[in-house]
Amino acid sequence: MHEIYTEFMLQKMNNIRMNKFQEDAKHLSSSLNVSGRFSFQKSAMKHVVVDIANKLSLRAEDSLLDIGCNCGDITIPLSFMCDSCTGVDGESAIERLKKRTQDLDNVSFIVGDFSELKIEEQYDCILIYSVLMYIDGYDNKRNFIKKACDLLKPGGRMLVGDVVNTSVKERYSNSEVGRKIDKEYKHQLTNLTQEDIIKSENNVTEPFDIMDDKKVCDLLLEIRNWGYESFLLPQSVELPFGYTRQDILIKRW
C-alpha cells in the first residue's frame, strides 16, 4: 500500500511541475527565463549547442528527438545540423516553439508528457537536456531513460545532459577553485538589475530531485545491463553550470 501511495504522489508532483513549466512557457517573454537560466548566462548558452552536437556526433543525415525541448533555444539551432528534428514538450512550450519555427520545414512536434506518450518512430539521436533533475525518484528517472533508449535506431546516440550530481557539487564547493568561482558567481548576481532579479527569483526553476555519485553510477550500470553502452562525460566550464554538472552519453550497437 505504501509503495502504491508513494508512486501516486510522485506522479501527482510530476504533473504539478509539468503544469508549472507550461504556465512559464505561456507567460514569460524571454525564452532564456523559461529555460531556467539567469540573464547573465545568455552568452554561455551559445556554447551548449556546440557541446551537444559534438557529444552526439550529430550528422546532416540524422533524425533528432529532443525530449523536453522547451521553447526551442537548443532545438532550433540543432535543427540546422540534422535532417529532421522533433521536439517533445507540453502544449504551451510547443506553441511557442511552433511560432519560432514557422519557416523551418524539418522541425516537427509531439505534445505531451513523454512518460505517458506512445511513440513508434525510432531516431538516430535523442537529446534529454536539463530534464532528469525535474523527474522525482530514481525509479522514475530510470524508466524515463529506458523508454527513450528503446527509441534509438541501431547505431543511435543519446545524450542525457546537464545532470546535477550533489557529490560533484560538494567536491567543487570545497575546493579552492570552487570557492573562487562561487565568489565571482555571487558578484554577478549582485550586478543584476532589479528587473533581472525579479525574473530570476520567479522563473529560474531549481532542480527538484538530484542525484549523487552512487545513483549516477548505478544508472550507468543499469543502462549497460539493458544492452547499451553508457559513458559519464564532463561539461565544459564554458557552459552555464559546467563546473558542477555532467552528461551521460548512451550508444546503441
Coordinates of C-alpha atoms in Angstrom, one line a residue:
M1 CA 0.0 0.0 0.0
H2 CA 2.8 2.4 0.9
E3 CA 4.6 1.8 -2.4
I4 CA 1.4 2.4 -4.4
Y5 CA 0.7 5.6 -2.5
T6 CA 4.3 6.8 -3.0
E7 CA 4.1 6.2 -6.7
F8 CA 0.8 8.0 -6.9
M9 CA 2.2 11.0 -5.0
L10 CA 5.4 11.2 -7.2
Q11 CA 3.2 11.1 -10.3
K12 CA 1.0 13.8 -8.9
M13 CA 4.0 16.1 -8.1
N14 CA 5.4 15.5 -11.6
N15 CA 2.0 16.6 -13.1
I16 CA 2.0 19.7 -10.9
R17 CA 5.6 20.6 -12.1
M18 CA 4.7 19.9 -15.7
N19 CA 1.8 22.4 -15.4
K20 CA 4.2 25.0 -13.9
F21 CA 6.6 24.6 -16.9
Q22 CA 3.6 25.0 -19.2
E23 CA 2.5 28.2 -17.4
D24 CA 6.0 29.6 -17.6
A25 CA 6.2 28.9 -21.3
K26 CA 2.9 30.6 -21.8
H27 CA 3.6 33.9 -19.9
L28 CA 7.3 34.6 -19.9
S29 CA 8.6 36.9 -22.6
S30 CA 12.2 35.6 -22.5
S31 CA 12.8 32.0 -23.6
L32 CA 16.0 32.2 -21.5
N33 CA 13.9 32.6 -18.4
V34 CA 11.6 29.7 -19.5
S35 CA 14.7 27.6 -19.9
G36 CA 15.7 28.2 -16.3
R37 CA 18.8 30.3 -16.8
F38 CA 19.9 33.6 -15.4
S39 CA 20.2 36.6 -17.8
F40 CA 24.0 36.8 -17.4
Q41 CA 24.3 33.2 -18.6
K42 CA 23.0 34.1 -22.1
S43 CA 26.4 34.1 -23.7
A44 CA 27.3 30.8 -22.1
M45 CA 24.2 29.2 -23.6
K46 CA 25.7 29.7 -27.0
H47 CA 28.3 27.0 -26.2
V48 CA 25.7 24.5 -25.2
V49 CA 24.5 23.7 -28.7
V50 CA 28.1 23.1 -30.0
D51 CA 28.8 20.9 -27.0
I52 CA 25.7 18.8 -27.5
A53 CA 26.3 18.4 -31.3
N54 CA 29.8 17.3 -30.7
K55 CA 28.9 14.8 -28.0
L56 CA 26.1 13.3 -30.1
S57 CA 28.3 13.3 -33.2
L58 CA 25.3 14.9 -34.9
R59 CA 25.4 14.5 -38.7
A60 CA 23.5 16.2 -41.5
E61 CA 21.6 13.0 -42.3
D62 CA 20.5 12.3 -38.7
S63 CA 17.0 12.4 -37.2
L64 CA 16.9 14.0 -33.8
L65 CA 14.3 13.7 -31.0
D66 CA 14.6 16.4 -28.4
I67 CA 12.6 15.3 -25.2
G68 CA 11.8 18.3 -23.0
C69 CA 12.6 20.7 -25.8
N70 CA 11.0 23.7 -24.1
C71 CA 10.7 26.8 -26.3
G72 CA 13.5 25.7 -28.7
D73 CA 16.6 27.5 -27.6
I74 CA 18.6 24.3 -28.2
T75 CA 16.2 22.6 -30.6
I76 CA 16.2 25.3 -33.2
P77 CA 20.0 25.6 -33.8
L78 CA 20.4 21.8 -33.7
S79 CA 17.7 21.6 -36.4
F80 CA 20.2 23.2 -38.8
M81 CA 22.7 20.5 -38.2
C82 CA 20.5 17.4 -38.9
D83 CA 18.0 16.2 -41.4
S84 CA 14.9 16.3 -39.1
C85 CA 14.2 17.4 -35.6
T86 CA 11.2 16.5 -33.4
G87 CA 10.5 18.4 -30.2
V88 CA 8.5 16.9 -27.3
D89 CA 7.1 19.0 -24.5
G90 CA 3.9 20.4 -23.0
E91 CA 1.3 22.3 -25.0
S92 CA 2.4 25.8 -24.1
A93 CA 6.1 25.2 -24.8
I94 CA 5.3 23.6 -28.1
E95 CA 3.0 26.5 -29.1
R96 CA 5.9 28.9 -28.6
L97 CA 8.3 26.6 -30.5
K98 CA 5.8 26.4 -33.4
K99 CA 5.8 30.2 -33.7
R100 CA 9.6 30.3 -33.7
T101 CA 9.9 27.6 -36.4
Q102 CA 7.3 28.6 -38.9
D103 CA 9.9 28.9 -41.6
L104 CA 11.6 25.6 -40.8
D105 CA 10.3 22.6 -42.7
N106 CA 12.4 19.9 -40.9
V107 CA 11.0 20.6 -37.4
S108 CA 8.0 18.6 -36.1
F109 CA 6.3 18.4 -32.7
I110 CA 4.8 16.0 -30.2
V111 CA 2.7 17.4 -27.5
G112 CA 2.5 15.8 -24.1
D113 CA 4.4 14.2 -21.2
F114 CA 7.0 11.9 -22.7
S115 CA 6.5 9.3 -19.9
E116 CA 2.9 8.9 -21.0
L117 CA 3.3 9.1 -24.7
K118 CA 3.4 6.2 -27.2
I119 CA 6.0 7.0 -29.9
E120 CA 6.5 4.4 -32.6
E121 CA 9.3 6.0 -34.6
Q122 CA 13.0 5.5 -33.9
Y123 CA 15.7 8.1 -34.1
D124 CA 19.4 8.4 -34.9
C125 CA 19.9 10.8 -32.0
I126 CA 18.0 11.6 -28.8
L127 CA 18.5 14.6 -26.5
I128 CA 17.3 14.9 -22.9
Y129 CA 18.7 18.1 -21.6
S130 CA 18.1 19.7 -18.2
V131 CA 15.2 17.3 -17.7
L132 CA 16.4 14.5 -15.4
M133 CA 16.6 16.7 -12.3
Y134 CA 12.9 17.5 -12.6
I135 CA 11.8 13.9 -12.5
D136 CA 11.1 12.7 -9.0
G137 CA 12.6 9.5 -7.8
Y138 CA 15.4 7.3 -9.1
D139 CA 13.0 4.7 -10.5
N140 CA 11.1 7.3 -12.5
K141 CA 14.3 8.6 -13.9
R142 CA 15.4 5.1 -14.9
N143 CA 12.1 4.3 -16.5
F144 CA 12.2 7.6 -18.4
I145 CA 15.6 6.9 -19.8
K146 CA 14.8 3.2 -20.6
K147 CA 11.8 4.4 -22.6
A148 CA 13.9 6.8 -24.5
C149 CA 16.6 4.2 -25.2
D150 CA 14.0 2.0 -26.8
L151 CA 13.5 4.7 -29.5
L152 CA 17.2 4.6 -30.6
K153 CA 17.9 3.2 -34.1
P154 CA 20.8 0.7 -34.3
G155 CA 24.0 2.8 -34.0
G156 CA 22.0 5.6 -32.4
R157 CA 23.3 8.0 -29.7
M158 CA 21.5 9.6 -26.8
L159 CA 22.7 12.5 -24.6
V160 CA 21.2 12.9 -21.1
G161 CA 22.6 16.3 -20.5
D162 CA 23.0 18.7 -17.6
V163 CA 22.8 16.1 -14.9
V164 CA 23.1 17.6 -11.4
N165 CA 25.3 15.5 -9.1
T166 CA 25.5 16.6 -5.5
S167 CA 28.7 14.7 -4.9
V168 CA 30.4 16.7 -7.7
K169 CA 29.0 20.0 -6.4
E170 CA 30.2 19.2 -2.9
R171 CA 33.8 18.4 -4.1
Y172 CA 33.8 21.6 -6.2
S173 CA 32.4 23.8 -3.4
N174 CA 35.1 22.6 -1.0
S175 CA 37.9 23.3 -3.5
E176 CA 40.0 26.4 -3.8
V177 CA 38.8 26.8 -7.5
G178 CA 35.2 26.3 -6.4
R179 CA 35.3 28.9 -3.7
K180 CA 36.9 31.4 -6.1
I181 CA 34.3 30.8 -8.9
D182 CA 31.4 30.9 -6.4
K183 CA 32.6 34.3 -5.2
E184 CA 32.6 35.6 -8.8
Y185 CA 29.2 34.0 -9.4
K186 CA 27.7 35.7 -6.4
H187 CA 29.2 39.0 -7.6
Q188 CA 27.4 38.6 -10.9
L189 CA 24.2 38.1 -9.1
T190 CA 24.6 41.3 -7.2
N191 CA 25.1 43.1 -10.5
L192 CA 21.7 42.0 -11.9
T193 CA 19.2 44.8 -12.5
Q194 CA 16.0 44.9 -10.4
E195 CA 14.1 43.5 -13.3
D196 CA 16.5 40.7 -13.7
I197 CA 16.4 39.9 -10.0
I198 CA 12.6 39.6 -10.1
K199 CA 12.7 37.4 -13.2
S200 CA 15.4 35.2 -11.7
E201 CA 13.6 34.8 -8.4
N202 CA 10.3 33.9 -10.1
N203 CA 11.4 32.0 -13.1
V204 CA 14.7 30.2 -12.6
T205 CA 13.5 26.8 -11.6
E206 CA 15.5 25.0 -9.1
P207 CA 16.1 21.2 -9.5
F208 CA 13.5 19.1 -7.7
D209 CA 15.3 15.8 -7.3
I210 CA 19.0 15.5 -7.9
M211 CA 21.4 12.5 -7.7
D212 CA 24.8 11.7 -6.1
D213 CA 27.7 9.7 -7.3
K214 CA 26.1 6.4 -6.3
K215 CA 22.9 7.0 -8.1
V216 CA 24.7 8.2 -11.3
C217 CA 27.0 5.2 -11.3
D218 CA 24.0 2.9 -10.6
L219 CA 22.2 4.4 -13.6
L220 CA 25.2 3.9 -15.9
L221 CA 25.4 0.2 -14.9
E222 CA 21.7 -0.3 -15.4
I223 CA 21.9 1.2 -18.9
R224 CA 24.7 -1.2 -19.8
N225 CA 22.6 -4.1 -18.4
W226 CA 19.9 -3.1 -20.9
G227 CA 22.4 -3.8 -23.7
Y228 CA 23.6 -0.2 -24.4
E229 CA 26.9 1.5 -23.8
S230 CA 27.0 4.4 -21.3
F231 CA 29.6 7.0 -20.6
L232 CA 29.8 9.8 -18.0
L233 CA 31.2 13.0 -19.6
P234 CA 32.3 16.2 -18.0
Q235 CA 30.9 19.5 -19.1
S236 CA 33.0 22.3 -20.4
V237 CA 33.5 25.2 -17.9
E238 CA 32.2 27.5 -20.7
L239 CA 28.7 26.1 -20.1
P240 CA 26.3 27.8 -17.7
F241 CA 26.8 25.3 -14.9
G242 CA 29.8 23.5 -16.4
Y243 CA 31.7 23.2 -13.1
T244 CA 29.1 21.1 -11.3
R245 CA 27.1 19.2 -13.9
Q246 CA 27.7 16.2 -16.1
D247 CA 26.4 14.5 -19.2
I248 CA 25.5 10.8 -19.8
L249 CA 26.2 9.6 -23.4
I250 CA 24.4 6.4 -24.4
K251 CA 25.1 4.4 -27.6
R252 CA 23.1 1.6 -29.2
W253 CA 25.1 -1.0 -31.1

